[in-house]
Structure formats: C-alpha cells, structure tokens
CSV table of C-alpha atoms in Angstrom, one decimal:
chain,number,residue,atom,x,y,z
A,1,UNK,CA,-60.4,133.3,-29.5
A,2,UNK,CA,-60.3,133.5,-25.6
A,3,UNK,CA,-60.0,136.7,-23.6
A,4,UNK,CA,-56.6,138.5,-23.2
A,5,UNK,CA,-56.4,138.6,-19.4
A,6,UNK,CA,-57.0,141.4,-17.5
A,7,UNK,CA,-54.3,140.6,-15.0
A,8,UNK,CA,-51.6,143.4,-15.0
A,9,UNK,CA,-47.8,142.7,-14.9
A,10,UNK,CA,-44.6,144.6,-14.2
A,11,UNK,CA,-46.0,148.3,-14.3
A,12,UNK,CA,-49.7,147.3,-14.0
A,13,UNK,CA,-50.0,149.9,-11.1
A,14,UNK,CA,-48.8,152.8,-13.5
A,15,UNK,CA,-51.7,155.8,-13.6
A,16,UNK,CA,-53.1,156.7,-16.5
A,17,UNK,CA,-51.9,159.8,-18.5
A,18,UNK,CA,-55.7,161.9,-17.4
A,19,UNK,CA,-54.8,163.8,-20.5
A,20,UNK,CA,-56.0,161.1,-22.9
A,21,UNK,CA,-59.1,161.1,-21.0
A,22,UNK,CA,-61.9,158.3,-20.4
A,23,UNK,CA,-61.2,155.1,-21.5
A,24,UNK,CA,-62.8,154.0,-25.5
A,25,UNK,CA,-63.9,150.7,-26.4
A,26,UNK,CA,-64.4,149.2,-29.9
A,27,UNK,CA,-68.3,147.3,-31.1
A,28,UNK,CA,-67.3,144.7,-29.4
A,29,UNK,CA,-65.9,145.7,-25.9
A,30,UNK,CA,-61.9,145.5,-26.2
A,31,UNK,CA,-60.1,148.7,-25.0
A,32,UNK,CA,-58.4,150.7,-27.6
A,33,UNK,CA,-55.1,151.2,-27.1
A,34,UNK,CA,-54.2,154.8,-26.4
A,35,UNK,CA,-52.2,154.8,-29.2
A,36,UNK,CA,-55.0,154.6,-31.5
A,37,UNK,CA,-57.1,157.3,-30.1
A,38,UNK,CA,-56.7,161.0,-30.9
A,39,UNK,CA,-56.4,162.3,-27.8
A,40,UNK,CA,-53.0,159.5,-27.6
A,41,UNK,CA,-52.0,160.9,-31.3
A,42,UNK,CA,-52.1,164.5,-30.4
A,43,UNK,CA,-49.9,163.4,-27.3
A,44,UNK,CA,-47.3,162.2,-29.5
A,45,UNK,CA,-47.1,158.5,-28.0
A,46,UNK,CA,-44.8,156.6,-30.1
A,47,UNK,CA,-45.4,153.0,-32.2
A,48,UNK,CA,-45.1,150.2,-30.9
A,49,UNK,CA,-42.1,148.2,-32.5
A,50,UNK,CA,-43.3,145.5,-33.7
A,51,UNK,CA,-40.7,143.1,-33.0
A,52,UNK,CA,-39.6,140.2,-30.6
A,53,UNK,CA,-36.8,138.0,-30.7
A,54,UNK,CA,-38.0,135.5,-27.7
A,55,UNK,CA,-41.1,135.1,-29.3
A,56,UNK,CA,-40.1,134.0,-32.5
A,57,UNK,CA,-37.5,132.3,-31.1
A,58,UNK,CA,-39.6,130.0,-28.6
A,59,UNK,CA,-42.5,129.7,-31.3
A,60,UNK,CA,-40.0,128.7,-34.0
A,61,UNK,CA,-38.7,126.2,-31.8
A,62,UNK,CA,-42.3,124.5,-31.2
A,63,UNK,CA,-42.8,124.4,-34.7
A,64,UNK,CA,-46.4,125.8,-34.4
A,65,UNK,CA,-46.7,126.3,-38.2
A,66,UNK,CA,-44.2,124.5,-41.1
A,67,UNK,CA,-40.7,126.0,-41.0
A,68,UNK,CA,-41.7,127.4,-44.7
A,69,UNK,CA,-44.6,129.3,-43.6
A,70,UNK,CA,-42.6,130.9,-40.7
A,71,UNK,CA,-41.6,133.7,-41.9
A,72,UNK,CA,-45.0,134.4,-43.7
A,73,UNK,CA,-46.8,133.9,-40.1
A,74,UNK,CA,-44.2,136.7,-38.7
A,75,UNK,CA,-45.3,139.4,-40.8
A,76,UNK,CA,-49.1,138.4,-40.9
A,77,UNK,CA,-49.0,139.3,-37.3
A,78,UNK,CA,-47.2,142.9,-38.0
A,79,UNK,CA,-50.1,143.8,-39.8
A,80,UNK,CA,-53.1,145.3,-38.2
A,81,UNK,CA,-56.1,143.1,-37.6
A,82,UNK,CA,-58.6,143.1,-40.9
A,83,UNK,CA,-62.3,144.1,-40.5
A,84,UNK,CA,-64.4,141.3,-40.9
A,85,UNK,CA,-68.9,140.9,-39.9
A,86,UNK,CA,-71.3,138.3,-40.7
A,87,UNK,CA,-75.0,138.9,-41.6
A,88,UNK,CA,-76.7,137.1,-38.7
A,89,UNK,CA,-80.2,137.7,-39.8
A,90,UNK,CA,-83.1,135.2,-40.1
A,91,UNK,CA,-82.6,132.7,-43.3
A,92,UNK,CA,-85.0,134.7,-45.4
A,93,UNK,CA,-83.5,137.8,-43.7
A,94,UNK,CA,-80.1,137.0,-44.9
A,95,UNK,CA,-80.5,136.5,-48.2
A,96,UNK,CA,-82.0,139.4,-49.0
A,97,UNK,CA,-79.6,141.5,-47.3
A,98,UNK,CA,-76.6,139.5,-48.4
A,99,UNK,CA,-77.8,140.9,-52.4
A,100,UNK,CA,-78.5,144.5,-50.7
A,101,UNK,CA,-74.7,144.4,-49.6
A,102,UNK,CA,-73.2,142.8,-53.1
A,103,UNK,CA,-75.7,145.0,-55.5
A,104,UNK,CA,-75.4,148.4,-53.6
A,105,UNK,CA,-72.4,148.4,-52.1
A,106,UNK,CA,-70.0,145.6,-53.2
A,107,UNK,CA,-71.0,146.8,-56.4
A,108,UNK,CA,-70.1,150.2,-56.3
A,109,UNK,CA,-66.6,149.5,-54.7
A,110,UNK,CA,-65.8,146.9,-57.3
A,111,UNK,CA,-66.2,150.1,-59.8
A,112,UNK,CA,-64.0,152.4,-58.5
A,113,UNK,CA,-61.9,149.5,-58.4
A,114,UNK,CA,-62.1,149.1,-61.9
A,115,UNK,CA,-61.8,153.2,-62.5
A,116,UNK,CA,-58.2,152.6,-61.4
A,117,UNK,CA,-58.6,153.5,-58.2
A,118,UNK,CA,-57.1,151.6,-54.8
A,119,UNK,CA,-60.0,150.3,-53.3
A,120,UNK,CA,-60.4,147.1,-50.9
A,121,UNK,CA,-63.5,144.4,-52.2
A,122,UNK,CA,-64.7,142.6,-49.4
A,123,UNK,CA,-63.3,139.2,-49.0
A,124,UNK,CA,-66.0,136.3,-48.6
A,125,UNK,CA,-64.6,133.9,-45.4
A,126,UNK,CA,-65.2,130.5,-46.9
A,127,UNK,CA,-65.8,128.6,-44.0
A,128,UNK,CA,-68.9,130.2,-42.8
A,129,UNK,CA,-72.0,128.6,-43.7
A,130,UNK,CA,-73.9,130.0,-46.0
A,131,UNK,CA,-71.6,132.5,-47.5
A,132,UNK,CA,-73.2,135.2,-45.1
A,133,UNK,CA,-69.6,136.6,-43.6
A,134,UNK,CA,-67.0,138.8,-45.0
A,135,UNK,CA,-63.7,140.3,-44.1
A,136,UNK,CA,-62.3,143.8,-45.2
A,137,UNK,CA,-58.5,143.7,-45.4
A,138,UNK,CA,-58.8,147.7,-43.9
A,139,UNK,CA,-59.1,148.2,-40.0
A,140,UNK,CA,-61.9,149.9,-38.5
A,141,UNK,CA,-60.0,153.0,-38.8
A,142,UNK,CA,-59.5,152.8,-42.1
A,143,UNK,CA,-63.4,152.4,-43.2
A,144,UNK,CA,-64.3,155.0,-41.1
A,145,UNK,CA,-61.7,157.8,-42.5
A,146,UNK,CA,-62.0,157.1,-46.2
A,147,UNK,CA,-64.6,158.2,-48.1
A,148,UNK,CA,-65.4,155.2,-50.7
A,149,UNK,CA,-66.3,153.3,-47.5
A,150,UNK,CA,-68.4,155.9,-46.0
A,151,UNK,CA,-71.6,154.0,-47.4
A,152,UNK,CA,-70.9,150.8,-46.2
A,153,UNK,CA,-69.5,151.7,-42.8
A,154,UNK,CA,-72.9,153.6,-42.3
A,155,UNK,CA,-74.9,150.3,-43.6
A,156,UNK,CA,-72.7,148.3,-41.4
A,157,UNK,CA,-73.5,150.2,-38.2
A,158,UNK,CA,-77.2,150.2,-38.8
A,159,UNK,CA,-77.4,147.2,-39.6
A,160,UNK,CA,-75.9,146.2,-36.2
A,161,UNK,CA,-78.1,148.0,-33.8
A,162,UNK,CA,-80.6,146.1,-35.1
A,163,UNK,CA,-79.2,143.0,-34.8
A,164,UNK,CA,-79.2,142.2,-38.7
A,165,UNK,CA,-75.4,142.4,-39.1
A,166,UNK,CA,-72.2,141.8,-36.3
A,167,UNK,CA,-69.1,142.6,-36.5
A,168,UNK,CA,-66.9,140.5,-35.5
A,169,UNK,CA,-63.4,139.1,-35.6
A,170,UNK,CA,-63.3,136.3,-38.1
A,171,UNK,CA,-61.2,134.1,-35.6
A,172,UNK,CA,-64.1,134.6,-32.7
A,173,UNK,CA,-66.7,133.2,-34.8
A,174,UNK,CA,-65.0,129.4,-35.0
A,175,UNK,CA,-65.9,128.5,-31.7
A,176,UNK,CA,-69.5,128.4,-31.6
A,177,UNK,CA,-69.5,126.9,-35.6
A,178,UNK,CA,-67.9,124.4,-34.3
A,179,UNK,CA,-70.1,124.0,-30.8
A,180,UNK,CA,-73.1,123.1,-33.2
A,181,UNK,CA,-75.8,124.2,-31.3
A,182,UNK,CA,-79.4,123.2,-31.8
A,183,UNK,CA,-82.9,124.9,-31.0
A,184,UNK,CA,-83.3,122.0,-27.8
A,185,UNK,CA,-79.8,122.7,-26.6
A,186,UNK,CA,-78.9,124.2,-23.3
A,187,UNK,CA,-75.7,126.1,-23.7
A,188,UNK,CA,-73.4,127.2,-21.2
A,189,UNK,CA,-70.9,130.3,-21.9
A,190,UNK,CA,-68.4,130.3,-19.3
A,191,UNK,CA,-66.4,133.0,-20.0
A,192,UNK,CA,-68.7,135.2,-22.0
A,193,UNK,CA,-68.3,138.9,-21.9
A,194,UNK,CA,-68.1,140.5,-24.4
A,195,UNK,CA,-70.7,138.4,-25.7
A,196,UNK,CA,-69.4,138.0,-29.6
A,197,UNK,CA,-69.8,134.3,-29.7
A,198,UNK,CA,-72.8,134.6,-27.0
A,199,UNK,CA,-74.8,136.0,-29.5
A,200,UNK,CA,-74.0,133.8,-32.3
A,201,UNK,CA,-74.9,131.0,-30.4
A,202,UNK,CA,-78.5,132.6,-29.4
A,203,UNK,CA,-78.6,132.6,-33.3
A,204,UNK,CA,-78.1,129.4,-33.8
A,205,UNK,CA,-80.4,128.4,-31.6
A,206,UNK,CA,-83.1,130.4,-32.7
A,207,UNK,CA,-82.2,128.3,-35.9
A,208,UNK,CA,-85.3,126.3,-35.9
A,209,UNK,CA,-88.9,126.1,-37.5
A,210,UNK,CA,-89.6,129.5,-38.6
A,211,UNK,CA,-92.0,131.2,-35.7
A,212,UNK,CA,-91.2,128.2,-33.4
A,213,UNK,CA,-89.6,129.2,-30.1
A,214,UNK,CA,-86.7,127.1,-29.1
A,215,UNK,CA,-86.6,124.6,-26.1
A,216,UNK,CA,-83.5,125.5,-25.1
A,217,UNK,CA,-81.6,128.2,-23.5
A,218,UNK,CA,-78.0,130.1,-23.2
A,219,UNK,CA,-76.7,130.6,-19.5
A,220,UNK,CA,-74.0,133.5,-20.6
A,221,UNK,CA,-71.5,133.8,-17.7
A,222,UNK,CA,-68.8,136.1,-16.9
A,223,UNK,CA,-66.5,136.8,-13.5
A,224,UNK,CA,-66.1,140.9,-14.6
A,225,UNK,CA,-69.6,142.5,-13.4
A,226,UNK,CA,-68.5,145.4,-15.7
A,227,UNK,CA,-68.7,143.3,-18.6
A,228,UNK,CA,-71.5,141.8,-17.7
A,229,UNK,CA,-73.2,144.9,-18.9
A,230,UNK,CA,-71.4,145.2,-22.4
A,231,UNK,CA,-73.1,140.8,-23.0
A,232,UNK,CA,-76.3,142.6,-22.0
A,233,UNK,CA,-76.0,144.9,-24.3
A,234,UNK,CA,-75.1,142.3,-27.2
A,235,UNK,CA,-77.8,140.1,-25.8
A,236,UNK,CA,-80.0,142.6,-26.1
A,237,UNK,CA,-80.2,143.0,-29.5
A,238,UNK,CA,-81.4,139.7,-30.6
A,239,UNK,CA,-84.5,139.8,-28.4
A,240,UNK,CA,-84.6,136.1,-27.5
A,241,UNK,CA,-86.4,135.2,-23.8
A,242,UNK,CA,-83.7,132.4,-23.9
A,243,UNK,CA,-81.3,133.7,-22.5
A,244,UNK,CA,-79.9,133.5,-19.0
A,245,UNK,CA,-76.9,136.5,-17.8
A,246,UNK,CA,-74.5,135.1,-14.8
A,247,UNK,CA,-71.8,136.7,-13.0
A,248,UNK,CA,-69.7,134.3,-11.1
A,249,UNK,CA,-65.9,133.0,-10.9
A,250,UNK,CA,-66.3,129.9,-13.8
A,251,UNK,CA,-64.1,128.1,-11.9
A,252,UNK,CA,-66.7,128.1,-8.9
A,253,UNK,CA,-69.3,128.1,-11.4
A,254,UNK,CA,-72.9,127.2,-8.8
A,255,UNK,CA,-74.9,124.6,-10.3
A,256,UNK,CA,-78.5,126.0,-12.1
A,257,UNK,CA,-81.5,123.7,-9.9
A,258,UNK,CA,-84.0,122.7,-12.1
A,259,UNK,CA,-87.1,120.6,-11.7
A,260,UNK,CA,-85.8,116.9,-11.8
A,261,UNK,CA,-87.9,114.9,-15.0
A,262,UNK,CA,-88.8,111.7,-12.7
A,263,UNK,CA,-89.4,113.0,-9.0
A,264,UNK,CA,-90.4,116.2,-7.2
A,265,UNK,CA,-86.9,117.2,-6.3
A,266,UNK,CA,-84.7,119.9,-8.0
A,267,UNK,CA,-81.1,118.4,-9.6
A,268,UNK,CA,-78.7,120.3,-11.2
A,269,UNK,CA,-78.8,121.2,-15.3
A,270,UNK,CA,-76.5,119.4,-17.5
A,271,UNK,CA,-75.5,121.3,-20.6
A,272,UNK,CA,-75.1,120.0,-23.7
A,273,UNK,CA,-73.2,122.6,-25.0
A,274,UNK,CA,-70.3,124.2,-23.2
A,275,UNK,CA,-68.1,126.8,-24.7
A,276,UNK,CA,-64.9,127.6,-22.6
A,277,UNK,CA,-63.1,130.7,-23.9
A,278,UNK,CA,-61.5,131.3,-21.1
A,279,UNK,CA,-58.8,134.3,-20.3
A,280,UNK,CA,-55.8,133.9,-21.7
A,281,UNK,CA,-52.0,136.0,-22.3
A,282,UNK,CA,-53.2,136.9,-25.8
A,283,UNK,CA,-50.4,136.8,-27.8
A,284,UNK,CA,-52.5,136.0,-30.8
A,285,UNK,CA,-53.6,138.9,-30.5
A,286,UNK,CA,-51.2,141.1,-31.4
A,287,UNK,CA,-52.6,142.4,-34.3
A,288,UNK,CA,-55.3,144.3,-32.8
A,289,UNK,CA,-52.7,144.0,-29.4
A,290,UNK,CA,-49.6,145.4,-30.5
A,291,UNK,CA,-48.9,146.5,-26.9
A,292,UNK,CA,-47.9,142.6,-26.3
A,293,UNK,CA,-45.0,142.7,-28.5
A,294,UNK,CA,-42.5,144.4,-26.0
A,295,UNK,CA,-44.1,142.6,-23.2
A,296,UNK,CA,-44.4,138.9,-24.6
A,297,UNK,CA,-41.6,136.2,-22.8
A,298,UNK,CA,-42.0,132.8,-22.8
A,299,UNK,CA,-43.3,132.4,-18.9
A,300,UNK,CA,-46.2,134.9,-18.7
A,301,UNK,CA,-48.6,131.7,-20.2
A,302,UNK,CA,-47.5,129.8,-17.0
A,303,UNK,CA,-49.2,132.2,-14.1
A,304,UNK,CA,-52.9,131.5,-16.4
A,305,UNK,CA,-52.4,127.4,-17.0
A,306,UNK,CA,-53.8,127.0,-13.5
A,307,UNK,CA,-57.2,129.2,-14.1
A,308,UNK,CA,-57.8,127.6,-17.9
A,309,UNK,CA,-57.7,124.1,-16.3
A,310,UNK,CA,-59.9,125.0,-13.6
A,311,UNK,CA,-63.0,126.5,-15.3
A,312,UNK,CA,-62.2,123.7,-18.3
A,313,UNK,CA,-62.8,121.1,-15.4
A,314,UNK,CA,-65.5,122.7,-13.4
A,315,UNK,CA,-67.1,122.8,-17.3
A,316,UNK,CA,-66.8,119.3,-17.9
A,317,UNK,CA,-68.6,118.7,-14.4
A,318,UNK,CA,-71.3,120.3,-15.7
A,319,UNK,CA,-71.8,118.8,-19.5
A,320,UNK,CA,-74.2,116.1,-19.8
A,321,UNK,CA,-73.1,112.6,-21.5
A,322,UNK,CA,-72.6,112.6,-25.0
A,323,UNK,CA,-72.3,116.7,-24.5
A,324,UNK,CA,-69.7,118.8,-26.7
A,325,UNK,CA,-67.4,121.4,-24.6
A,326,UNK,CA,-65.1,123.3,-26.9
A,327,UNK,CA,-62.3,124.9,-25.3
A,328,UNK,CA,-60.3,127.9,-27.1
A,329,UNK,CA,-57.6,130.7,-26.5
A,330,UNK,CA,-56.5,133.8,-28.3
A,331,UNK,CA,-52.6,132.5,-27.5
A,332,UNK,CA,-50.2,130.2,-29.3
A,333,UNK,CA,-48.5,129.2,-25.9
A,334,UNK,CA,-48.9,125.2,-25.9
A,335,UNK,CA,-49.2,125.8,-21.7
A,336,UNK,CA,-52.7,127.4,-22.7
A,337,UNK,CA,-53.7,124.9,-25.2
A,338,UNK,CA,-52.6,121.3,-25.7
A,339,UNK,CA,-51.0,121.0,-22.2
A,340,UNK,CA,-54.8,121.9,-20.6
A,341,UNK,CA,-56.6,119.5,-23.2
A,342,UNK,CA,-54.1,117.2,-22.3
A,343,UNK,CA,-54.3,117.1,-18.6
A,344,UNK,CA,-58.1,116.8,-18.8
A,345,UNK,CA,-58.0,113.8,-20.8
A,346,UNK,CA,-55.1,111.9,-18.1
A,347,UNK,CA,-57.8,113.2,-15.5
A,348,UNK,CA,-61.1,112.0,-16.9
A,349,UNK,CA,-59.6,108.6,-17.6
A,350,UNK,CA,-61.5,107.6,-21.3
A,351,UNK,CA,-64.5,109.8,-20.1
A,352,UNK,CA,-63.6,112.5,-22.2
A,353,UNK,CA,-63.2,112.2,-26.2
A,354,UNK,CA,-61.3,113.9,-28.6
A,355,UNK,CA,-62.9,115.4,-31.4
A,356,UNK,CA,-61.3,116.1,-34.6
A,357,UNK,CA,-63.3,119.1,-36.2
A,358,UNK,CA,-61.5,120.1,-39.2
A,359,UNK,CA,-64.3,118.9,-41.5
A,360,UNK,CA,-66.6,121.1,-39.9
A,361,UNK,CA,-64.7,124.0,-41.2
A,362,UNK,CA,-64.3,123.0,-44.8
A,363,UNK,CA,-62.0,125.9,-46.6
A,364,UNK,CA,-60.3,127.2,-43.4
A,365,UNK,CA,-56.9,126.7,-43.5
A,366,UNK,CA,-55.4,124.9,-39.8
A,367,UNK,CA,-52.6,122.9,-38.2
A,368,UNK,CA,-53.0,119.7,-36.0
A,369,UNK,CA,-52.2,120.6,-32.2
A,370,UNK,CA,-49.1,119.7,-30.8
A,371,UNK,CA,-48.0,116.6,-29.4
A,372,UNK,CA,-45.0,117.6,-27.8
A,373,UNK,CA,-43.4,121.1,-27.3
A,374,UNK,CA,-39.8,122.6,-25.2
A,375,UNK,CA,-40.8,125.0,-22.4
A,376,UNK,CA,-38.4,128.0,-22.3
A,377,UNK,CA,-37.0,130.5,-19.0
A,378,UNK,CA,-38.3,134.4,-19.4
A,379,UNK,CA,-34.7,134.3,-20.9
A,380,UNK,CA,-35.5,132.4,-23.4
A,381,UNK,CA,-33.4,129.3,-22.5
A,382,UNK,CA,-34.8,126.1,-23.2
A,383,UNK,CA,-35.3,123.2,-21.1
A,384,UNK,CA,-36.1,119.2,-21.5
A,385,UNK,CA,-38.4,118.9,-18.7
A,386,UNK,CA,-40.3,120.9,-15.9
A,387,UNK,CA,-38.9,119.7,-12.9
C-alpha cells in the first residue's frame, strides 16, 4: 500500500545509461527496474543483493512480527512479488467469468500439474469477497515467458482492457475493502495515481441496484500531472460519469463548492469516504523494489513523516462526521505509520476514533500496530527518545 516516493536521495541526479532506452512501466504504472528489462540484461547490470543488516536489525528490534516468524518474514521479502488480479466485473458478470477462468484455464493447468509436470495453480486470496481474486506465485515475467501460461496471460490481458479483470497487487486491494464504500458515498482519493485502488472503489460504488446509477461520486487526486494521465487511463475503463480527476498538492488539497442543501450559497463537500495512501520510503516494497535493499537505513522514513501527516490532516478536514478515512503505506517504518495515526488522534482531541478492522478481512493473516517502538541513527544506533 502507499506510493514509494519519488523523491531521489544520494545519487538521485545520476543520468540515465541512454543505452537502455525509454523508460517501461508495468499494468499498473510502477517503473521497471532496469534490471528487469532486456535492454538492462543485455547490458550486463548485476543483481541486486538482497541483503541488509540495518534493516533487519532496526525491524527486529521493533518486533513488527513474533520473534518466531522473523526469520520466515526475511526470506518472504527475498522472493519476487507473486502475480495476483481480481475479477472486477458486474455480479452476474463475475460469476460467469469466475467458471470461464476455473473450467478453461484453472482446469487445464491443474492437468499438467497432475501429468507430472511443474506448474503453478492459482491461489484463491481468501479475504476478498466473493472469492473473485487470485494470486499466481510466478511474477509477471514468468507468465509471460512460459508456455503453459500463455493462455491465461492472453485471457488476463483481454480481459483487462475491458475492464472485466485487474491486476493488481494483492496488498493494494485492502484499502478500499476496508474503506466500505456505498453507491451514495462521496469518495475522496488523495493520493491516487496510479489509480489501482481508484478503480476498485468506482466498483464498489457502482455496486448498487442493477441499472441504477449511483448518487455518489470519486474525486481521484494526485500531485504528479504525469500520473494523472496513467488514473485516466485506469478510470477510463470502467466507464462511470462518477468520477472526478484532480491534480493538486493533497496537503493543500482546495475545497470542491457545491450547492449548499438549505440556502442558495455554495459550502464545501464533505466526504464520507477518504482514502489516504499517501507517498511513502517503500521498504515494503522490496519485492517488486529490490533496488531498496542497498539503499534502506533507518532515517530515510523521517524526511516523509512531515508530508504523511499533512495530507492525513488536511483529509480529516475534509471528511464529514461519522465519515471513515483510512490511512495506509507500503513501509514497515513505525515514523510512517503508528507515529502519524498517533499524532492525529493527540491533535483531534476524542474527535477522531479508532477503528479496529480485522473482522472485515476475515482469513487475512495481520498483526496489531505498535504501541511503542526505538528510533535508530542512519548507523543503526538506537536511542530512548527523540530529543
């Protein structure tokens, strides 16, 4: 969850080998690492080493998982990033092309399984309603080279122009199952290129009566005007009039005038959904990321606490009483997570509630937040206290 920020560091400035061309981007806008492209193969750039003493040593000590599972969580993060899509059709839609995909091509993959062969069966995700999303323990690279997959892949790529299928990273689509929007909702996306979640959540709100139009909208915001076009695009595909595309700073975000219900006058829209996935270091992304590893130290989280807080406050200005905002990252760093929820709750003084949502995610295995946690130097040496 959240965006890896774009902000360079040491050797941001560096140019670009021009050998390895223009820039390539995956379905869902994320720059592919060089090293993954052929032009970067033929070019002989190495692997990344997938290794990190400070980070392990800094995350052990915050105890972000049980001590027994540590280990485990180290090497699931040394593994490339699964494929994973959900069928994002309408109900009747969905059905029908959830038995396509398990007669015609789960099918067939479960017998070469069976013939001996080594072939990957699609993994259902429990935690998604419906049983409607899958993940493939294979990376996009994978599907695409071998030939068993070659009918799927081709199914999955059709089936996403038109809107029928997305693929998307199983982590990316908690956020808006948990935002629970309705058809009379107005939604706010403050962070929302490249528009994964946006579109899910113009899905759910074309959830309603079937040939009913909903009465709410999405207002799907981003900062990057480049991006901008890569939401349009995913917007785009679903088709719905209720959508609205914004590009402004979220933390600055300008209030949307709308005609007031009792007077003449315009007054600002409350939302009543507000999803803040706001930028973020990404080192839980370092699966698909592996550039992070040599890169990672315990202060880079630090320079981005000041931005999360901002658009999570400038959100919460705009979210109407009894709203839901839900805030996520794509980092572990406790500066990014717990330490912003937690200064928005001392700040809103009992305004602002809580809300435990594990039940709304029956099947999907989690961890409570922390309560406390030891910041660390770029060293690595810990300290008791920030001042």
């Amino acid at each position: 969850m959240g965006k890896k920020s774009n902000k360079g560091g040491k050797g941001a400035g560096k140019r670009r080998d021009p050998r390895l061309g223009e820039k390539k981007y995956d379905e869902q806008g994320n720059m592919i690492d060089d090293r993954n492209t052929e032009a970067g193969k033929l070019l002989g750039y190495k692997d990344i080493v997938r290794s990190n003493l400070l980070f392990e040593k800094f995350y052990r000590e915050q105890g972000i998982c049980p001590e027994a599972e540590f280990e485990e969580m180290m090497e699931c993060l040394k593994q490339d990033l699964p494929a994973s899509f959900r069928i994002s059709a309408s109900r009747a839609e969905s059905q029908a092309l959830l038995k396509i995909l398990e007669t015609d091509y789960f099918a067939e993959l479960s017998s070469h399984q069976a013939a001996g062969e080594d072939v990957v069966i699609p993994k259902l995700l429990p935690w998604y309603p419906d049983s409607l999303a899958y993940q493939l323990n294979l990376t996009r690279r994978e599907i695409r080279r071998q030939e068993v997959y070659f009918k799927l892949h081709n199914f999955l790529v059709a089936e996403t122009e038109s809107g029928a299928i997305s693929r998307q990273e199983a982590v990316s689509m908690l956020p808006p199952l948990v935002l629970g929007v309705k058809p009379h909702h107005n939604v706010l996306d403050m962070c929302a290129a490249p528009g994964s979640k946006t579109a899910q959540m113009i899905e759910d709100l074309h959830k309603g009566e079937e040939g009913e139009l909903p009465t709410g909208l999405v207002v799907a915001n981003d900062s990057d005007n480049a991006r901008c076009y890569m939401l349009t695009h995913q917007a785009k595909r679903l088709q719905s009039p209720c959508v609205i595309i914004t590009n402004h700073d979220a933390t600055t975000m300008p209030d949307l005038m709308v005609p007031s219900p009792t007077t003449s006058t315009l007054t600002p829209m409350l939302y009543d959904r507000i999803l803040c996935d706001v930028p973020c270091s990404g080192d839980g992304t370092m699966r698909k990321n592996p550039d992070i590893w040599p890169k990672w130290n315990p202060v880079n989280s630090s320079n981005l606490h000041g931005i999360q807080y901002r658009i999570a406050r400038r959100a919460l200005e705009m979210l109407a009483v009894g709203g839901r905002m839900v805030y996520s990252t794509c980092s572990f760093h406790p500066l990014e997570n717990e330490a912003v929820v937690a200064r928005l709750l001392q700040d809103m003084e009992g305004r602002l509630q809580l809300v435990e949502v594990k039940d709304m995610l029956p099947g999907l295995n989690s961890s409570p937040g922390l309560e406390t946690w030891t910041p660390a130097s770029k060293q690595g040496e810990f300290y008791s206290s920030f001042d």
